mmCIF file of C-alpha atoms and ligand atoms in Angstrom:
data_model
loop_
_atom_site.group_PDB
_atom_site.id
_atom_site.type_symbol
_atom_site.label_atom_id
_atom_site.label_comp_id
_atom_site.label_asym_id
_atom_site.label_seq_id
_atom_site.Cartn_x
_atom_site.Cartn_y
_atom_site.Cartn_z
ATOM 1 C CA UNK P 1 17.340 15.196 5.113
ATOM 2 C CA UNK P 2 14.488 14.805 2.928
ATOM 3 C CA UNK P 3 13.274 18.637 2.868
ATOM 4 C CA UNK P 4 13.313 20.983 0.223
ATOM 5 C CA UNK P 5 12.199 25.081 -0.180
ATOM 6 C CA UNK P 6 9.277 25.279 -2.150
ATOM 7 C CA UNK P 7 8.274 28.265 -4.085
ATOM 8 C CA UNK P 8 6.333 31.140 -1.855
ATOM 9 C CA UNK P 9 3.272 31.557 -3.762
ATOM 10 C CA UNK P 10 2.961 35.040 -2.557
ATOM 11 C CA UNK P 11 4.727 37.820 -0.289
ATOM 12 C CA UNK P 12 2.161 36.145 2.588
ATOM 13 C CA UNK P 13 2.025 32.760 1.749
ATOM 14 C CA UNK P 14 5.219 30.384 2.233
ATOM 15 C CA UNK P 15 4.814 26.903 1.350
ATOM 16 C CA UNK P 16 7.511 24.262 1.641
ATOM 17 C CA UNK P 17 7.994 20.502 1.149
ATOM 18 C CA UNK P 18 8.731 17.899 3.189
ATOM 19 C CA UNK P 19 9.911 15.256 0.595
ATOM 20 C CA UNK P 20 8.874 12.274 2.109
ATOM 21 C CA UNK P 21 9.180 11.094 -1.617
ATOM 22 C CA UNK P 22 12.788 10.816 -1.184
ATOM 23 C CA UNK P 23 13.267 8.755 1.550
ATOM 24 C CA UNK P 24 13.195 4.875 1.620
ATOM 25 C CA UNK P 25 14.192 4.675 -1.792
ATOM 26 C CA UNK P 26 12.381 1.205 -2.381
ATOM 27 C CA UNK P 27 9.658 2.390 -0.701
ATOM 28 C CA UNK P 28 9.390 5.760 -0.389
ATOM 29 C CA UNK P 29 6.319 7.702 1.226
ATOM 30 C CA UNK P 30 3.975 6.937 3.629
ATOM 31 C CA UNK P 31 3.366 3.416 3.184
ATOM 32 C CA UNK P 32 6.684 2.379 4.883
ATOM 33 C CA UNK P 33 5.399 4.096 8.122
ATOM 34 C CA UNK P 34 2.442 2.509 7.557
ATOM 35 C CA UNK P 35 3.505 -1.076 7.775
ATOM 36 C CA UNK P 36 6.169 -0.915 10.325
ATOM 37 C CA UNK P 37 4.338 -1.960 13.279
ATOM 38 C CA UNK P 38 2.492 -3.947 11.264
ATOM 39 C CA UNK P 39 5.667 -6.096 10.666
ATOM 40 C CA UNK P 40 6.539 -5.850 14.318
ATOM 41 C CA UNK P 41 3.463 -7.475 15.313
ATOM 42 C CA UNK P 42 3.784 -10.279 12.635
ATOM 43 C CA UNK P 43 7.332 -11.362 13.968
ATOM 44 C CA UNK P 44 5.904 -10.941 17.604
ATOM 45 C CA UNK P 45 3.118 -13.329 16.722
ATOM 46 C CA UNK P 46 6.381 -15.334 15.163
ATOM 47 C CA UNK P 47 4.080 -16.099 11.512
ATOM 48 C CA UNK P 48 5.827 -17.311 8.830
ATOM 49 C CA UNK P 49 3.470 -16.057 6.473
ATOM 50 C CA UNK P 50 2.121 -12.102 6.077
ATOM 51 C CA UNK P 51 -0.820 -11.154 3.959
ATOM 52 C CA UNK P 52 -2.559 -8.130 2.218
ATOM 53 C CA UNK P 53 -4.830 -6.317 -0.349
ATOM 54 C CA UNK P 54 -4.418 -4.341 -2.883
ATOM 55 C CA UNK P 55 -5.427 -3.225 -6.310
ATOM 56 C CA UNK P 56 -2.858 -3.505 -9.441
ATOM 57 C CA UNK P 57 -1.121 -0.348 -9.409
ATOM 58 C CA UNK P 58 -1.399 -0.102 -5.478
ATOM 59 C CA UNK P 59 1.637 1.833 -3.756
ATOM 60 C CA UNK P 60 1.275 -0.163 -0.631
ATOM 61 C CA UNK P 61 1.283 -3.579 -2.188
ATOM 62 C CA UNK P 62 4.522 -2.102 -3.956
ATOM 63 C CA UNK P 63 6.110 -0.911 -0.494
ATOM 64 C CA UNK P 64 4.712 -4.057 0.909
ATOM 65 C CA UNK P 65 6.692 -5.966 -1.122
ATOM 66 C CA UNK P 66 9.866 -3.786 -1.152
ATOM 67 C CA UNK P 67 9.872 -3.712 2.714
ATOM 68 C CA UNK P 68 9.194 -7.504 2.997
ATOM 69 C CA UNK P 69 12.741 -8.269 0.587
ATOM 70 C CA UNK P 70 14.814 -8.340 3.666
ATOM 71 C CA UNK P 71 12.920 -10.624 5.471
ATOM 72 C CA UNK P 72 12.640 -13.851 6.298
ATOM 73 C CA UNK P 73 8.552 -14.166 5.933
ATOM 74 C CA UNK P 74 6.285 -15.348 3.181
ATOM 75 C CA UNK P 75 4.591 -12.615 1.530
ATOM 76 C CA UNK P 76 1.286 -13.265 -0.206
ATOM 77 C CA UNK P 77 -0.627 -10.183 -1.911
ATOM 78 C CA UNK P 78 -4.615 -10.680 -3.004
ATOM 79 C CA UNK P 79 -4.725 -8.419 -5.523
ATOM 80 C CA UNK P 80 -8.634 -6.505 -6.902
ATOM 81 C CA UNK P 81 -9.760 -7.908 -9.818
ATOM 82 C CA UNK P 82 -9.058 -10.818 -11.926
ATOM 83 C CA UNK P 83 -6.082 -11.912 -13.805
ATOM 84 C CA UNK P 84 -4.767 -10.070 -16.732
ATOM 85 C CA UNK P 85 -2.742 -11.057 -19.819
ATOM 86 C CA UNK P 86 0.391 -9.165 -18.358
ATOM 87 C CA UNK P 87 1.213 -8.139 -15.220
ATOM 88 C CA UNK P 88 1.088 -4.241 -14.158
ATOM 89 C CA UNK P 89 5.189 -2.980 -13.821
ATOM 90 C CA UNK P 90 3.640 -2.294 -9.963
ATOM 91 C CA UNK P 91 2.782 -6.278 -9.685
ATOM 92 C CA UNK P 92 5.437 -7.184 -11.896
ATOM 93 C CA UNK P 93 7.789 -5.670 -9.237
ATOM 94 C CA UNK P 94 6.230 -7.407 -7.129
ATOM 95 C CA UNK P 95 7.216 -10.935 -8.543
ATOM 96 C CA UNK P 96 10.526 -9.693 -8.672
ATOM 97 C CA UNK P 97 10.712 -9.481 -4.741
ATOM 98 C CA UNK P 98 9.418 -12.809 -4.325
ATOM 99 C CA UNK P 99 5.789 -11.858 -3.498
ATOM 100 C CA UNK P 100 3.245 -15.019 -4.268
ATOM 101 C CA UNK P 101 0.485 -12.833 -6.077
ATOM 102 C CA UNK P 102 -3.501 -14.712 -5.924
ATOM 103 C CA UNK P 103 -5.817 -12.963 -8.127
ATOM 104 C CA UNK P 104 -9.240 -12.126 -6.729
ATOM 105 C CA UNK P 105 -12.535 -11.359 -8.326
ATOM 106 C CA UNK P 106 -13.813 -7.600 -7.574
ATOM 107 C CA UNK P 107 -17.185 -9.619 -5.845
ATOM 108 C CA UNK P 108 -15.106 -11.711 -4.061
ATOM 109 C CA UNK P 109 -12.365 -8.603 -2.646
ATOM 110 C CA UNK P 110 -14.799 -6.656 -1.490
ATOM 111 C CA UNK P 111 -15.546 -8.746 1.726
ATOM 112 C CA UNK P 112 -12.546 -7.772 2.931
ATOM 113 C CA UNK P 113 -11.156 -10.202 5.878
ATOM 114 C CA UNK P 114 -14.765 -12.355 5.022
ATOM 115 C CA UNK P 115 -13.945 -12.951 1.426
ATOM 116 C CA UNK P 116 -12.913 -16.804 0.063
ATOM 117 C CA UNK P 117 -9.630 -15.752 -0.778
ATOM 118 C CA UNK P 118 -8.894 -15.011 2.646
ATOM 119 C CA UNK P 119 -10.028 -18.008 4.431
ATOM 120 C CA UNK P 120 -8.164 -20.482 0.910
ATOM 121 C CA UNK P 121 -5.110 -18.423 1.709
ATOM 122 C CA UNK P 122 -5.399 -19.189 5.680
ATOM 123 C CA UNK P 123 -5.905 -22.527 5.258
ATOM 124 C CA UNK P 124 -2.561 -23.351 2.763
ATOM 125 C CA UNK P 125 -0.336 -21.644 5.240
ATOM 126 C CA UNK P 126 -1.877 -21.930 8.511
ATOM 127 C CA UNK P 127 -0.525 -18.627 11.119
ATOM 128 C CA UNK P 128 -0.910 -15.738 8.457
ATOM 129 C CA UNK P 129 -0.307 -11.906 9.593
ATOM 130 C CA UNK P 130 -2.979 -9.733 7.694
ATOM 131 C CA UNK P 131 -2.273 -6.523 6.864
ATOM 132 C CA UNK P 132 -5.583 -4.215 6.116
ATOM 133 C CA UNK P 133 -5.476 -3.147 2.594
ATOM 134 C CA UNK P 134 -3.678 0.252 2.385
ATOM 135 C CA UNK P 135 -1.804 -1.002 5.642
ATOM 136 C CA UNK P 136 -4.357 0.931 7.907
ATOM 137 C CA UNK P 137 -5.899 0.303 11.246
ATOM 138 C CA UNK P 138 -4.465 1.580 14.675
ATOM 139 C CA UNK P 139 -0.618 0.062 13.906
ATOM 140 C CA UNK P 140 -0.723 1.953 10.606
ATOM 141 C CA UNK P 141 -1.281 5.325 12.304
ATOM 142 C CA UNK P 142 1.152 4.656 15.249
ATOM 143 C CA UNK P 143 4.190 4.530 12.465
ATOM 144 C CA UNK P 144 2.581 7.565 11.210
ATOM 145 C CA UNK P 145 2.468 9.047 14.511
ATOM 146 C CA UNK P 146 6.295 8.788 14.670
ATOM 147 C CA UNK P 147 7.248 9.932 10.733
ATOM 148 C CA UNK P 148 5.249 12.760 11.980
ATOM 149 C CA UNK P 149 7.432 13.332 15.081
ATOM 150 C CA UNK P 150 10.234 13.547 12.942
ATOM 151 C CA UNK P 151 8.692 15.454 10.293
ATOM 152 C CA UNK P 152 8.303 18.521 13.225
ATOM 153 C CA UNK P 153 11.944 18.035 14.506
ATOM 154 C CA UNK P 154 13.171 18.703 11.460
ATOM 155 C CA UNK P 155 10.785 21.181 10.368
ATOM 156 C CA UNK P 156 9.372 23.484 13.340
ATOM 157 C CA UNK P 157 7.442 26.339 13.295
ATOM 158 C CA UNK P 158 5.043 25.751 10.609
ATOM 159 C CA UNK P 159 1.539 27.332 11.218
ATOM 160 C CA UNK P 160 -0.609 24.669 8.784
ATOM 161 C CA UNK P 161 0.208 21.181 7.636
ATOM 162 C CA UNK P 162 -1.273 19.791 4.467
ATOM 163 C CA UNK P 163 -1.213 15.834 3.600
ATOM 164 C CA UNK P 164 -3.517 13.736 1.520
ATOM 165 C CA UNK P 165 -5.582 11.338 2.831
ATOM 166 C CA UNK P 166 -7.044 7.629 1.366
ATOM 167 C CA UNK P 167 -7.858 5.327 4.154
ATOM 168 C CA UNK P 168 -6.883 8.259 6.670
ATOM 169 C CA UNK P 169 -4.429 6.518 8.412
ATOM 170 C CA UNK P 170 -1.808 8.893 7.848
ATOM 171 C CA UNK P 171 -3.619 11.824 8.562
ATOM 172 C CA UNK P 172 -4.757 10.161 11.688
ATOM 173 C CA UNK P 173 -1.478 9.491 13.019
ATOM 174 C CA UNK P 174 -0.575 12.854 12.076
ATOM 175 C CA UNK P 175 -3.563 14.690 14.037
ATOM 176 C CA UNK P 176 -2.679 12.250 17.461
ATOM 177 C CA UNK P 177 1.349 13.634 17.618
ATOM 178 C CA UNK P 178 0.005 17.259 16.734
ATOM 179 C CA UNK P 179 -2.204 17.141 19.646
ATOM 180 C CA UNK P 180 0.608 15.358 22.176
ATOM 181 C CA UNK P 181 2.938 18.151 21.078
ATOM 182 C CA UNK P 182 0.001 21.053 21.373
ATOM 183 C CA UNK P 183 -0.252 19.778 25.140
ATOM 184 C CA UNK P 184 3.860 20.224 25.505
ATOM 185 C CA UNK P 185 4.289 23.987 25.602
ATOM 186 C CA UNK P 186 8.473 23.053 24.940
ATOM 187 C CA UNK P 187 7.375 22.338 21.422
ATOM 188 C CA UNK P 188 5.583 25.568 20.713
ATOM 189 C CA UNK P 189 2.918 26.051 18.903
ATOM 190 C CA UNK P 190 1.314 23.159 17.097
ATOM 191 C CA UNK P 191 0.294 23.525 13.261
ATOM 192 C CA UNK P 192 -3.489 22.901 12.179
ATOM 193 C CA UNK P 193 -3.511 19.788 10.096
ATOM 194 C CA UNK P 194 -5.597 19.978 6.959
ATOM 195 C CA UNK P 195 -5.928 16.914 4.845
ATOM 196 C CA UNK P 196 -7.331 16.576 1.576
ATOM 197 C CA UNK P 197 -9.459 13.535 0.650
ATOM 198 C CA UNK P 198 -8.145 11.739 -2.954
ATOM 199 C CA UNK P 199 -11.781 9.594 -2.541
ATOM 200 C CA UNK P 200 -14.945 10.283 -3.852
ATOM 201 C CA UNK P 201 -18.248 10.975 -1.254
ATOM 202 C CA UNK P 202 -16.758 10.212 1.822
ATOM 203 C CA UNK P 203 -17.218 13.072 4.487
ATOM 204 C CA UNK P 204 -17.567 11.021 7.085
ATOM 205 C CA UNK P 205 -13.745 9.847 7.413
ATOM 206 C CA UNK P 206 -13.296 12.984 8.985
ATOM 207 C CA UNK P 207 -14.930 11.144 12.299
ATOM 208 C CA UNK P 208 -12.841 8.024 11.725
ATOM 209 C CA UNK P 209 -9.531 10.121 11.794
ATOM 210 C CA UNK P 210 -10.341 11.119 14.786
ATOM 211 C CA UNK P 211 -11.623 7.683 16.225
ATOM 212 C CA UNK P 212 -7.731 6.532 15.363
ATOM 213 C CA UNK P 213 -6.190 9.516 16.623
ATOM 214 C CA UNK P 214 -8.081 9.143 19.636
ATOM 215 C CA UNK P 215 -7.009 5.191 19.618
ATOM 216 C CA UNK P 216 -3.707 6.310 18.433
ATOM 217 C CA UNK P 217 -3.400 8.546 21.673
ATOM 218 C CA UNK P 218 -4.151 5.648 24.247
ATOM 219 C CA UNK P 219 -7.162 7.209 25.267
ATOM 220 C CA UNK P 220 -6.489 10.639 26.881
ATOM 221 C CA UNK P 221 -9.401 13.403 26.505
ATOM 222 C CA UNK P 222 -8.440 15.603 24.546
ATOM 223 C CA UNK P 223 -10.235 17.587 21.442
ATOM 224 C CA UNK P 224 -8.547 16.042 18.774
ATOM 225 C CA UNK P 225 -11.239 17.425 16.063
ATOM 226 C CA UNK P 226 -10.241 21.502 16.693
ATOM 227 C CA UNK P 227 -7.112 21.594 14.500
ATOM 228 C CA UNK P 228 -8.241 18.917 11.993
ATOM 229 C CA UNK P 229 -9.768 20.667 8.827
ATOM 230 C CA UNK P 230 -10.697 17.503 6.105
ATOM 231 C CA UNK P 231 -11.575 17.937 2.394
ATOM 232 C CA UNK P 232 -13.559 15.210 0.939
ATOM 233 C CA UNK P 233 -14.798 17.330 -1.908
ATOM 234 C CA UNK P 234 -11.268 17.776 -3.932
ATOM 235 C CA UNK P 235 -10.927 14.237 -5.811
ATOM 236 C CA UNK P 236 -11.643 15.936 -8.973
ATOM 237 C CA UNK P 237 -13.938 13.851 -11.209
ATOM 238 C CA UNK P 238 -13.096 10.899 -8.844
ATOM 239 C CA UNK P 239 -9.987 8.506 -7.318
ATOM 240 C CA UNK P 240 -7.304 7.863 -9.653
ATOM 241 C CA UNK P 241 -8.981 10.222 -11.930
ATOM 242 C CA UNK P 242 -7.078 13.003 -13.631
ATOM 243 C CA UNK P 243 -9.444 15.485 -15.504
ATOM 244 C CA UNK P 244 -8.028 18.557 -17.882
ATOM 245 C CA UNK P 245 -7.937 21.072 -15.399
ATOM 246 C CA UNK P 246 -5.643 19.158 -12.645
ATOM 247 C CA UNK P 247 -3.591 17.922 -15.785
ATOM 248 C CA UNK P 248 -3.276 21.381 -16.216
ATOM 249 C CA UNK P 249 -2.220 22.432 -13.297
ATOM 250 C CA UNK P 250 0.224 19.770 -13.514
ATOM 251 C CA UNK P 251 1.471 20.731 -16.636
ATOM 252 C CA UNK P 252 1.759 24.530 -14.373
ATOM 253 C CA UNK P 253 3.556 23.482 -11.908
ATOM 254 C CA UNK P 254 6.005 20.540 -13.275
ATOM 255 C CA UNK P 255 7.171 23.874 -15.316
ATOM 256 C CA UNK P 256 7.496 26.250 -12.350
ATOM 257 C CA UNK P 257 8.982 23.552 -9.919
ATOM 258 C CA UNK P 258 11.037 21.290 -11.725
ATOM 259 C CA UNK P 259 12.686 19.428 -9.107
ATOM 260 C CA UNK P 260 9.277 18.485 -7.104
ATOM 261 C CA UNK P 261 7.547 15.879 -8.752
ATOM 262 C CA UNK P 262 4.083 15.095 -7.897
ATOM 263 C CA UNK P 263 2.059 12.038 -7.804
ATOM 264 C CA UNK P 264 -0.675 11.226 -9.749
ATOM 265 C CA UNK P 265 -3.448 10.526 -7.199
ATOM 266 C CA UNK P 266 -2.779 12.258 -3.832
ATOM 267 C CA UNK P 267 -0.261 14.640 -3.587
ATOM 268 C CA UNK P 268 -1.402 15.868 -6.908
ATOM 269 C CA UNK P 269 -5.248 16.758 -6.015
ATOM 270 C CA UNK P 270 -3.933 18.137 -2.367
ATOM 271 C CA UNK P 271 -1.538 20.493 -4.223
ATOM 272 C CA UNK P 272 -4.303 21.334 -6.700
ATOM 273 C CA UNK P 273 -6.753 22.168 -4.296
ATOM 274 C CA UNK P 274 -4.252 24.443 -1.846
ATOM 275 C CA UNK P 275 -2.774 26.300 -4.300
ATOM 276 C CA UNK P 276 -6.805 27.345 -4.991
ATOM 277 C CA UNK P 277 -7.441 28.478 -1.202
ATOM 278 C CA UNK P 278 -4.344 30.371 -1.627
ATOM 279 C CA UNK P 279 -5.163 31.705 -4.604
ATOM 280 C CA UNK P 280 -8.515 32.259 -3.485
ATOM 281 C CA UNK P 281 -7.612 34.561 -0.351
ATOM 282 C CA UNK P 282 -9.117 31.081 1.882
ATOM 283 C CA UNK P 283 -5.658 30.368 3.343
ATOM 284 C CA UNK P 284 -4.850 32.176 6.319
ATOM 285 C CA UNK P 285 -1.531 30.657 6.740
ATOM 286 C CA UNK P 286 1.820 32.182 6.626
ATOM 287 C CA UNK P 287 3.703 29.415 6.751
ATOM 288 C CA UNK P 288 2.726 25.870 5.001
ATOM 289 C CA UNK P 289 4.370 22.657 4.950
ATOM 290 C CA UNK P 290 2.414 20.255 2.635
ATOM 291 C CA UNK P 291 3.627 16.866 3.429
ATOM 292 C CA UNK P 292 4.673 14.790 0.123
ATOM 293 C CA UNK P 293 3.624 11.227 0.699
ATOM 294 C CA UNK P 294 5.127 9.884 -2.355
ATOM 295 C CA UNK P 295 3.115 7.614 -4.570
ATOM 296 C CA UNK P 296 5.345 7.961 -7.798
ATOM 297 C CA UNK P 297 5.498 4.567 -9.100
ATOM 298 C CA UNK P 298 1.898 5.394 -9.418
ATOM 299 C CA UNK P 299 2.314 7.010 -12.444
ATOM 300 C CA UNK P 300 2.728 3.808 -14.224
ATOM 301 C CA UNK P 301 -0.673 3.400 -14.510
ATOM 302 C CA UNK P 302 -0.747 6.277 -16.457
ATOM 303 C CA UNK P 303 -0.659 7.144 -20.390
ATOM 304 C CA UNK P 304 3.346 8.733 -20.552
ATOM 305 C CA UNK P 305 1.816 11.926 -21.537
ATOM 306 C CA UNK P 306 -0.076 12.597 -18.855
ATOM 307 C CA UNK P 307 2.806 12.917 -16.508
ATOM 308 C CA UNK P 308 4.383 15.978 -17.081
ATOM 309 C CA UNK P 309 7.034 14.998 -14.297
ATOM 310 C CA UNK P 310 8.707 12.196 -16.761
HETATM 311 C C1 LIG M 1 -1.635 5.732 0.250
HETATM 312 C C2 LIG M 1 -1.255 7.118 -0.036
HETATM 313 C C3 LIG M 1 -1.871 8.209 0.622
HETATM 314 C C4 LIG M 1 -3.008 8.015 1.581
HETATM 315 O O1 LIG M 1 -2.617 7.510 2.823
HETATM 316 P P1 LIG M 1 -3.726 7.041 3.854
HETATM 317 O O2 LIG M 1 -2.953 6.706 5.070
HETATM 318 O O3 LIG M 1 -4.375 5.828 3.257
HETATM 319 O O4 LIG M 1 -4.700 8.120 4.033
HETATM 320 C C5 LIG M 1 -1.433 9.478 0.343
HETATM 321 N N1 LIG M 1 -0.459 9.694 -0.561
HETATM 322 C C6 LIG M 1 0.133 8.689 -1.221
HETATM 323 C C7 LIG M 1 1.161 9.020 -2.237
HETATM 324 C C8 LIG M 1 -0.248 7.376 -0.988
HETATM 325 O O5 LIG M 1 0.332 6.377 -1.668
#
């Protein structure tokens, strides 16, 4: 089981790890959760070909392409941003699992489902699954509604959750099985879910998490919102960003937790930012699980000496 002990900060503040970096080992994390319905729906709708975004050092293109291996579909990945000289190790992968790559211009990738690409791409194959970039939408949260499930089973009693959030889907599918299992008194009590935005400026995904939980949860009225608590202020200098005092923290806690590695761009900037509300007195928690959601291949991107995990 993918669950380790993490350090109690304090006599009043326990904090463990779930490790959801060690499961899947091709593709570890979230992102797996993310695109299992999404493949589900793509050999229901019998496609030969399946399709998404990404940018070059993307974790869900990776797990895209790692979960795709085994079978038999096309997989075709548009990836931000034009054509380099050499291929990122995270694309390079990529190639090695038989993923067709098509280069798009940043213009171009912004328009999403609209853009060129897309409709080139439709045309050469014909039937073509999409997956949103980051493997979002309502299917994405509905595999994240299960890891969650059995995230609580094997860790109960937890008073606050803590995961890191991009698109939100995660979170999202998070905050719609903490509600179902709030409303089922045999699970006890229900932890508050606090998740901590690795984006720049956007406040209002707090609503959207909802809107999927609320999709997530077929429609039953419930409040969602009261145990969701949602940081959009703890990026740091911006995504993908890592300024001297996170790199310092990094440096911190690579040293006092050796065996917990950290990603570079989410788990990172969540840790970061708790271990300040604890620190703080603003954490009135006892006990904490912060959810890793992997992301390691992420550090790739990176100069070597900015990881202190290596
Ligand atoms: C993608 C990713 C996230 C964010 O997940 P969302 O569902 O997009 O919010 C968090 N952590 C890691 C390591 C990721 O790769």
């Amino acid at each position: 089981m993918p669950y380790a002990d993490g350090e109690a900060s304090d006599q009043s503040h326990y904090v463990a790890m779930y490790r959801g970096d060690l499961e899947n080992k091709e593709a570890p994390g979230n992102k797996w959760h993310k695109l299992r319905y999404h493949l589900l729906a793509a050999k229901a709708q019998k496609v030969s070909t399946i399709a998404t975004f990404g940018g070059p050092f993307s974790n869900h293109l990776h797990a895209f392409a790692a979960t795709l291996e085994s079978l038999p579909l096309n997989g075709v990945a548009v990836v931000r941003g034009e054509l380099q000289p050499s291929l990122t190790p995270t694309l390079r992968d990529m190639v090695d699992k038989g993923i067709e790559l098509w280069p798009s211009s940043r213009a171009d990738y912004r328009l999403g489902d609209a853009a060129e690409i897309v409709a080139q791409i439709n045309r050469l194959y014909g039937q073509v699954y999409w997956v949103p970039e980051g493997g979002g939408g309502v299917l994405g949260a509905q595999g994240c509604r299960d890891w969650a499930a059995s995230i609580q089973a094997h860790c109960p009693d937890f008073d606050a959750w803590v995961v890191s959030s991009g698109t939100g889907t995660t979170a999202a599918g998070f905050l719609s099985h903490i509600d179902l299992s709030h409303s089922n008194l045999s699970h006890g009590n229900a932890p508050d879910l606090h998740v901590f935005s690795a984006l720049k400026g956007e406040p209002r995904q707090r609503d959207e998490i909802v809107a999927i939980a609320r999709a997530v949860s077929s429609g039953e009225e419930r409040n969602l919102s009261d145990r969701l608590f949602f940081y959009s202020d703890c990026h740091e200098g911006g995504y993908a960003k890592l300024n001297a005092t996170v790199r310092r923290f990094l440096c911190d806690f690579a040293r006092m937790n050796p065996a917990i590695p950290l990603d570079p761009i989410y788990t990172s900037k969540a840790m970061f930012t708790v271990s300040q509300l604890i620190s703080a007195g603003h954490w009135p928690y006892k006990r904490t699980l912060f959810i890793h959601t992997g992301g390691m291949q992420g550090w790739r991107g990176y100069a070597k000496h900015f990881n202190p995990f290596f």
